[in-house]
Short mmCIF file of C-alpha atoms and ligand atoms in Angstrom, two decimals:
data_model
loop_
_atom_site.label_atom_id
_atom_site.label_comp_id
_atom_site.label_asym_id
_atom_site.label_seq_id
_atom_site.Cartn_x
_atom_site.Cartn_y
_atom_site.Cartn_z
CA UNK A 13 12.46 39.80 -3.23
CA UNK A 14 10.22 36.90 -2.19
CA UNK A 15 7.37 38.09 0.00
CA UNK A 16 6.26 35.63 2.66
CA UNK A 17 3.11 33.72 1.71
CA UNK A 18 1.03 32.24 4.52
CA UNK A 19 0.05 28.77 3.22
CA UNK A 20 -3.16 28.76 5.28
CA UNK A 21 -4.62 31.73 3.38
CA UNK A 22 -2.87 31.42 0.04
CA UNK A 23 -5.71 29.52 -1.69
CA UNK A 24 -9.48 28.92 -1.39
CA UNK A 25 -10.74 27.14 1.70
CA UNK A 26 -13.91 25.13 2.27
CA UNK A 27 -16.86 25.36 2.26
CA UNK A 28 -16.95 24.82 -1.51
CA UNK A 29 -20.01 24.82 -3.75
CA UNK A 30 -21.34 21.39 -4.59
CA UNK A 31 -20.54 20.68 -8.23
CA UNK A 32 -20.47 17.67 -10.44
CA UNK A 33 -19.26 16.96 -13.98
CA UNK A 34 -19.35 13.84 -16.08
CA UNK A 35 -16.04 11.91 -16.03
CA UNK A 36 -13.28 12.94 -16.77
CA UNK A 37 -14.32 16.55 -16.04
CA UNK A 38 -12.76 19.82 -17.14
CA UNK A 39 -10.63 22.07 -14.94
CA UNK A 40 -11.99 25.00 -16.97
CA UNK A 41 -15.51 24.33 -15.65
CA UNK A 42 -14.58 24.09 -11.97
CA UNK A 43 -15.58 26.74 -9.45
CA UNK A 44 -13.19 28.02 -8.22
CA UNK A 45 -10.85 27.24 -11.12
CA UNK A 46 -7.77 25.34 -9.99
CA UNK A 47 -4.40 27.09 -10.06
CA UNK A 48 -1.86 25.13 -12.13
CA UNK A 49 0.83 27.82 -11.96
CA UNK A 50 -0.36 29.54 -15.15
CA UNK A 51 0.49 32.98 -13.72
CA UNK A 52 3.01 32.05 -11.05
CA UNK A 53 5.52 29.42 -12.20
CA UNK A 54 8.88 30.92 -13.14
CA UNK A 55 11.52 28.77 -14.80
CA UNK A 56 15.30 29.01 -14.61
CA UNK A 57 16.47 26.59 -17.31
CA UNK A 58 16.55 23.55 -15.03
CA UNK A 59 15.24 21.20 -17.76
CA UNK A 60 16.57 22.93 -20.86
CA UNK A 61 16.63 20.53 -23.82
CA UNK A 62 14.93 17.70 -21.92
CA UNK A 63 12.10 15.73 -23.56
CA UNK A 64 9.07 14.82 -21.47
CA UNK A 65 5.89 12.79 -21.90
CA UNK A 66 3.19 13.50 -19.30
CA UNK A 67 -0.04 11.47 -19.13
CA UNK A 68 -3.06 13.40 -17.87
CA UNK A 69 -1.20 16.59 -18.87
CA UNK A 70 -4.36 18.56 -19.65
CA UNK A 71 -5.38 19.30 -16.06
CA UNK A 72 -4.48 18.88 -12.41
CA UNK A 73 -0.99 17.75 -11.38
CA UNK A 74 -0.17 16.81 -14.98
CA UNK A 75 -0.92 20.33 -16.21
CA UNK A 76 1.09 21.89 -13.37
CA UNK A 77 4.04 19.66 -14.33
CA UNK A 78 3.61 20.45 -18.05
CA UNK A 79 3.62 24.22 -17.48
CA UNK A 80 6.59 24.00 -15.12
CA UNK A 81 8.56 21.73 -17.47
CA UNK A 82 7.98 24.02 -20.46
CA UNK A 83 9.06 27.06 -18.43
CA UNK A 84 12.19 25.15 -17.40
CA UNK A 85 12.98 24.71 -21.11
CA UNK A 86 11.79 21.14 -21.79
CA UNK A 87 9.92 19.97 -24.89
CA UNK A 88 6.72 18.33 -23.69
CA UNK A 89 4.13 15.89 -25.07
CA UNK A 90 0.87 15.52 -23.17
CA UNK A 91 -1.71 12.74 -23.32
CA UNK A 92 -5.34 13.13 -22.28
CA UNK A 93 -8.80 11.86 -23.24
CA UNK A 94 -10.41 13.33 -26.41
CA UNK A 95 -13.20 14.84 -24.23
CA UNK A 96 -10.56 16.98 -22.53
CA UNK A 97 -9.55 18.89 -25.65
CA UNK A 98 -10.65 22.32 -24.21
CA UNK A 99 -8.32 21.88 -21.20
CA UNK A 100 -5.53 20.46 -23.37
CA UNK A 101 -5.70 23.41 -25.81
CA UNK A 102 -4.99 25.83 -22.96
CA UNK A 103 -1.93 23.85 -21.86
CA UNK A 104 -0.55 23.54 -25.39
CA UNK A 105 -0.93 27.32 -25.88
CA UNK A 106 0.82 28.05 -22.56
CA UNK A 107 3.71 25.74 -23.46
CA UNK A 108 4.08 27.12 -26.99
CA UNK A 109 4.35 30.59 -25.50
CA UNK A 110 7.60 29.40 -23.88
CA UNK A 111 9.09 28.61 -27.30
CA UNK A 112 9.40 24.86 -26.64
CA UNK A 113 7.86 21.94 -28.57
CA UNK A 114 4.35 21.21 -27.28
CA UNK A 115 2.80 18.02 -28.59
CA UNK A 116 -0.81 16.88 -28.02
CA UNK A 117 -1.49 13.13 -28.21
CA UNK A 118 -5.10 12.41 -27.16
CA UNK A 119 -6.23 8.83 -26.62
CA UNK A 120 -7.49 6.26 -24.14
CA UNK A 121 -4.79 4.62 -22.02
CA UNK A 122 -6.96 1.59 -21.30
CA UNK A 123 -5.88 0.23 -24.68
CA UNK A 124 -2.48 -1.42 -24.88
CA UNK A 125 -2.04 -0.59 -28.57
CA UNK A 126 -2.69 3.08 -27.88
CA UNK A 127 -0.13 3.13 -25.05
CA UNK A 128 2.51 1.82 -27.46
CA UNK A 129 1.51 4.35 -30.11
CA UNK A 130 1.59 7.15 -27.56
CA UNK A 131 5.22 6.46 -26.69
CA UNK A 132 6.20 6.06 -30.37
CA UNK A 133 4.54 9.35 -31.30
CA UNK A 134 6.08 11.19 -28.35
CA UNK A 135 9.57 9.91 -29.24
CA UNK A 136 9.10 10.80 -32.90
CA UNK A 137 7.71 14.29 -32.27
CA UNK A 138 10.13 15.22 -29.48
CA UNK A 139 13.16 13.56 -31.09
CA UNK A 140 13.66 11.28 -28.06
CA UNK A 141 12.42 10.89 -24.51
CA UNK A 142 14.12 11.30 -21.13
CA UNK A 143 11.31 12.22 -18.69
CA UNK A 144 8.23 10.01 -18.38
CA UNK A 145 5.53 11.22 -15.98
CA UNK A 146 2.90 8.53 -15.43
CA UNK A 147 0.19 10.66 -13.90
CA UNK A 148 -3.19 9.85 -15.48
CA UNK A 149 -5.65 8.31 -13.04
CA UNK A 150 -9.18 7.07 -12.57
CA UNK A 151 -10.91 7.64 -9.21
CA UNK A 152 -14.57 7.01 -8.37
CA UNK A 153 -15.93 6.94 -4.83
CA UNK A 154 -18.16 3.98 -3.90
CA UNK A 155 -19.57 3.71 -0.42
CA UNK A 156 -19.51 -0.10 -0.49
CA UNK A 157 -17.50 -2.76 -2.28
CA UNK A 158 -20.95 -4.08 -3.24
CA UNK A 159 -21.41 -0.98 -5.43
CA UNK A 160 -18.31 -1.69 -7.53
CA UNK A 161 -19.08 -3.59 -10.71
CA UNK A 162 -16.44 -5.71 -12.37
CA UNK A 163 -16.48 -3.22 -15.24
CA UNK A 164 -15.73 -0.30 -12.85
CA UNK A 165 -13.00 -2.26 -11.11
CA UNK A 166 -11.44 -3.13 -14.45
CA UNK A 167 -11.62 0.53 -15.60
CA UNK A 168 -9.67 1.63 -12.52
CA UNK A 169 -7.10 -1.17 -12.86
CA UNK A 170 -6.60 -0.61 -16.60
CA UNK A 171 -6.05 3.12 -16.16
CA UNK A 172 -3.97 3.11 -12.99
CA UNK A 173 -2.02 -0.16 -13.18
CA UNK A 174 -1.96 -1.60 -16.71
CA UNK A 175 -1.41 1.70 -18.56
CA UNK A 176 1.73 2.64 -16.58
CA UNK A 177 3.06 -0.89 -17.19
CA UNK A 178 2.40 -0.69 -20.94
CA UNK A 179 3.81 2.85 -21.23
CA UNK A 180 6.95 2.26 -19.19
CA UNK A 181 7.65 -0.99 -21.06
CA UNK A 182 7.32 0.82 -24.39
CA UNK A 183 9.41 3.80 -23.23
CA UNK A 184 12.29 1.94 -21.60
CA UNK A 185 14.23 1.14 -24.80
CA UNK A 186 14.34 4.89 -25.51
CA UNK A 187 15.52 6.03 -22.05
CA UNK A 188 19.23 6.81 -21.86
CA UNK A 189 21.19 7.00 -18.59
CA UNK A 190 20.11 10.20 -16.80
CA UNK A 191 16.47 9.71 -17.76
CA UNK A 192 13.73 9.64 -15.14
CA UNK A 193 10.35 8.03 -14.55
CA UNK A 194 7.94 9.76 -12.16
CA UNK A 195 4.66 8.20 -11.00
CA UNK A 196 1.80 10.02 -9.30
CA UNK A 197 0.76 7.95 -6.30
CA UNK A 198 -1.27 9.30 -3.33
CA UNK A 199 -1.69 9.49 0.42
CA UNK A 200 -4.29 6.80 -0.37
CA UNK A 201 -1.40 4.35 -0.86
CA UNK A 202 -0.67 4.56 2.87
CA UNK A 203 -3.96 5.52 4.52
CA UNK A 204 -6.84 4.39 2.28
CA UNK A 205 -10.32 5.92 2.57
CA UNK A 206 -13.22 3.52 3.09
CA UNK A 207 -14.95 4.67 -0.10
CA UNK A 208 -11.89 4.30 -2.35
CA UNK A 209 -11.40 0.52 -2.14
CA UNK A 210 -10.33 0.01 -5.76
CA UNK A 211 -8.53 3.33 -6.33
CA UNK A 212 -6.49 3.24 -3.11
CA UNK A 213 -5.00 -0.17 -3.89
CA UNK A 214 -3.85 1.07 -7.31
CA UNK A 215 -2.01 3.93 -5.64
CA UNK A 216 -0.31 1.45 -3.28
CA UNK A 217 0.70 -0.45 -6.43
CA UNK A 218 2.15 2.74 -7.92
CA UNK A 219 4.16 3.46 -4.77
CA UNK A 220 5.39 -0.13 -4.90
CA UNK A 221 6.40 -0.20 -8.57
CA UNK A 222 8.37 3.02 -8.05
CA UNK A 223 10.46 1.21 -5.46
CA UNK A 224 10.98 -2.01 -7.41
CA UNK A 225 11.72 -0.27 -10.72
CA UNK A 226 14.17 2.08 -8.96
CA UNK A 227 16.15 -1.01 -7.91
CA UNK A 228 15.85 -2.63 -11.35
CA UNK A 229 16.80 0.50 -13.32
CA UNK A 230 19.29 2.09 -10.91
CA UNK A 231 22.24 0.21 -12.44
CA UNK A 232 21.16 1.52 -15.87
CA UNK A 233 21.28 5.12 -14.61
CA UNK A 234 17.52 5.64 -14.79
CA UNK A 235 15.89 7.15 -11.70
CA UNK A 236 12.32 6.29 -10.66
CA UNK A 237 10.40 8.34 -8.09
CA UNK A 238 6.83 9.09 -7.03
CA UNK A 239 4.75 12.06 -5.92
CA UNK A 240 2.11 11.45 -3.24
CA UNK A 241 -0.45 14.28 -3.19
CA UNK A 242 -3.04 14.74 -0.46
CA UNK A 243 -6.39 16.36 -1.28
CA UNK A 244 -5.84 18.53 -4.36
CA UNK A 245 -8.49 20.64 -6.09
CA UNK A 246 -8.76 18.92 -9.49
CA UNK A 247 -11.30 17.74 -12.06
CA UNK A 248 -11.02 14.14 -10.89
CA UNK A 249 -12.58 15.09 -7.55
CA UNK A 250 -15.64 16.82 -9.08
CA UNK A 251 -16.36 14.04 -11.58
CA UNK A 252 -17.08 11.19 -9.18
CA UNK A 253 -13.77 11.02 -7.29
CA UNK A 254 -15.30 12.55 -4.16
CA UNK A 255 -18.84 12.53 -2.78
CA UNK A 256 -20.63 15.91 -2.79
CA UNK A 257 -20.42 15.87 1.00
CA UNK A 258 -16.64 15.38 0.96
CA UNK A 259 -16.25 17.96 -1.80
CA UNK A 260 -17.98 20.72 0.18
CA UNK A 261 -15.44 20.37 2.98
CA UNK A 262 -12.59 19.31 0.68
CA UNK A 263 -9.23 19.59 2.45
CA UNK A 264 -10.90 21.14 5.49
CA UNK A 265 -9.45 18.56 7.88
CA UNK A 266 -5.83 19.13 6.81
CA UNK A 267 -3.65 21.16 9.18
CA UNK A 268 -3.49 23.92 6.55
CA UNK A 269 -7.31 23.96 6.54
CA UNK A 270 -7.74 23.74 2.78
CA UNK A 271 -7.06 21.52 -0.25
CA UNK A 272 -3.86 21.90 -2.20
CA UNK A 273 -3.77 23.39 -5.68
CA UNK A 274 -1.93 21.63 -8.53
CA UNK A 275 0.42 24.64 -8.73
CA UNK A 276 1.79 23.70 -5.31
CA UNK A 277 3.19 20.44 -6.74
CA UNK A 278 4.68 21.58 -10.07
CA UNK A 279 8.13 22.21 -8.61
CA UNK A 280 8.22 18.70 -7.09
CA UNK A 281 7.91 17.17 -10.57
CA UNK A 282 10.67 19.52 -11.73
CA UNK A 283 12.95 18.62 -8.83
CA UNK A 284 12.56 14.87 -9.40
CA UNK A 285 13.37 15.25 -13.11
CA UNK A 286 16.33 17.61 -12.74
CA UNK A 287 19.94 16.44 -13.02
CA UNK A 288 20.80 17.85 -9.60
CA UNK A 289 18.46 15.31 -7.93
CA UNK A 290 20.77 12.57 -9.20
CA UNK A 291 20.87 10.58 -5.92
CA UNK A 292 17.07 10.54 -5.47
CA UNK A 293 15.58 7.30 -6.71
CA UNK A 294 12.96 5.00 -5.23
CA UNK A 295 11.64 7.97 -3.24
CA UNK A 296 8.08 9.19 -2.72
CA UNK A 297 7.73 12.96 -2.27
CA UNK A 298 4.57 14.00 -0.44
CA UNK A 299 2.52 17.20 -0.61
CA UNK A 300 -0.49 16.72 1.59
CA UNK A 301 -0.96 19.84 3.71
CA UNK A 302 0.17 18.21 6.93
CA UNK A 303 -1.75 14.93 7.02
CA UNK A 304 -0.75 11.67 5.42
CA UNK A 305 2.39 9.75 4.72
CA UNK A 306 5.14 9.50 3.60
P1 LIG B 417 -7.20 15.33 -13.23
O1 LIG B 417 -8.57 14.84 -13.53
O2 LIG B 417 -6.91 16.74 -13.51
O3 LIG B 417 -6.12 14.44 -13.98
C1 LIG B 417 -6.31 13.06 -14.24
C2 LIG B 417 -6.09 12.85 -15.72
O4 LIG B 417 -6.07 11.45 -16.00
C3 LIG B 417 -7.20 13.42 -16.59
O5 LIG B 417 -6.96 14.76 -16.91
C4 LIG B 417 -7.14 12.50 -17.81
O6 LIG B 417 -6.47 13.15 -18.87
C5 LIG B 417 -6.33 11.31 -17.36
N1 LIG B 417 -7.03 10.06 -17.63
C6 LIG B 417 -7.92 9.42 -16.85
N2 LIG B 417 -8.34 8.30 -17.46
C7 LIG B 417 -7.70 8.23 -18.66
C8 LIG B 417 -7.70 7.31 -19.73
N3 LIG B 417 -8.46 6.19 -19.72
N4 LIG B 417 -6.92 7.57 -20.81
C9 LIG B 417 -6.15 8.70 -20.85
N5 LIG B 417 -6.10 9.59 -19.86
C10 LIG B 417 -6.86 9.35 -18.77
O7 LIG B 417 -6.94 14.97 -11.69
P2 LIG B 417 -5.60 14.94 -10.82
O8 LIG B 417 -6.08 14.92 -9.44
O9 LIG B 417 -4.63 15.96 -11.25
O10 LIG B 417 -5.02 13.50 -11.13
C11 LIG B 417 -3.66 13.27 -11.48
C12 LIG B 417 -3.10 12.15 -10.64
O11 LIG B 417 -3.06 12.57 -9.28
C13 LIG B 417 -3.94 10.88 -10.66
O12 LIG B 417 -3.08 9.76 -10.81
C14 LIG B 417 -4.58 10.87 -9.29
O13 LIG B 417 -4.82 9.55 -8.87
C15 LIG B 417 -3.50 11.53 -8.46
N6 LIG B 417 -3.93 12.07 -7.16
C16 LIG B 417 -4.88 13.04 -7.08
C17 LIG B 417 -5.23 13.56 -5.84
C18 LIG B 417 -6.25 14.64 -5.67
O14 LIG B 417 -6.69 14.90 -4.57
N7 LIG B 417 -6.66 15.32 -6.73
C19 LIG B 417 -4.61 13.06 -4.69
C20 LIG B 417 -3.65 12.08 -4.81
C21 LIG B 417 -3.31 11.58 -6.04
MG1 LIG B 418 -8.30 16.38 -17.25
#
């Protein structure tokens, strides 16, 4: 029996408390704590035996996908920054409780050599790879383009554009027909905010590479899709991604009147990875509470 759940009152609404953490932030220190499906996600064997690597798997959308994948029977490796160990430990414990392989590979994706090592270690520890979720991201709000240093710009580009390129290039030789690549893009790809000049263009790039790679890899039997979240209550937003002003009313202007929680996107990552979505490639699946495209 599935009771009806009104999406307008299912999760916390603004106003939120102002709060700020140093980048990259911890979900465990947020108030309220985000819901990644820890208590709610129920699997049904949809990804049994699959082998997944998820970047940014410690928190936010990546954690929701990691929990969901493990409960669907997949072995999962997660990458995150060393500072995020407390969040990562929780995810590894939750995945191990499902009886699947749960592999932690911390490291900084801005380094090409690390990206290569990450894929090698994931393949070695999982015994192969057939789901790659490129989800890690860097977002910092700057009111003016004049406030963005070359170093900041480079940081965003390295994390959001170079790292997916390096990781996908390293992973491709391991991906057999039936494998999938999933990128986390954003409503920012289509309707950029004035204070996210650098970040928004990287999300447009993600949306775009999903579509070109889908065409390139379709004949090889590898599907490539993207997820485009709207405002979601995650660590990235409280560690410089949003201004304090925006944070206090976060998600308040969406038709559902609140931000999304990572838990509300976990099943989208499952759907895009599952065999029964075999005709979906080059698609962007949105979850934005009623605003935004696609
Ligand atoms: P999050 O902070 O929980 O996750 C982002 C993760 O990126 C971090 O946990 C971190 O592990 C990883 N990361 C960042 N820089 C890294 C680096 N140099 N090396 C290794 N890992 C690094 O926040 P989130 O909102 O869940 O973000 C996940 C994805 O969702 C991002 O790509 C983000 O752009 C996208 N997104 C978020 C929102 C939102 O409102 N929260 C909206 C649209 C898209
Ligand atoms: Mg994190």
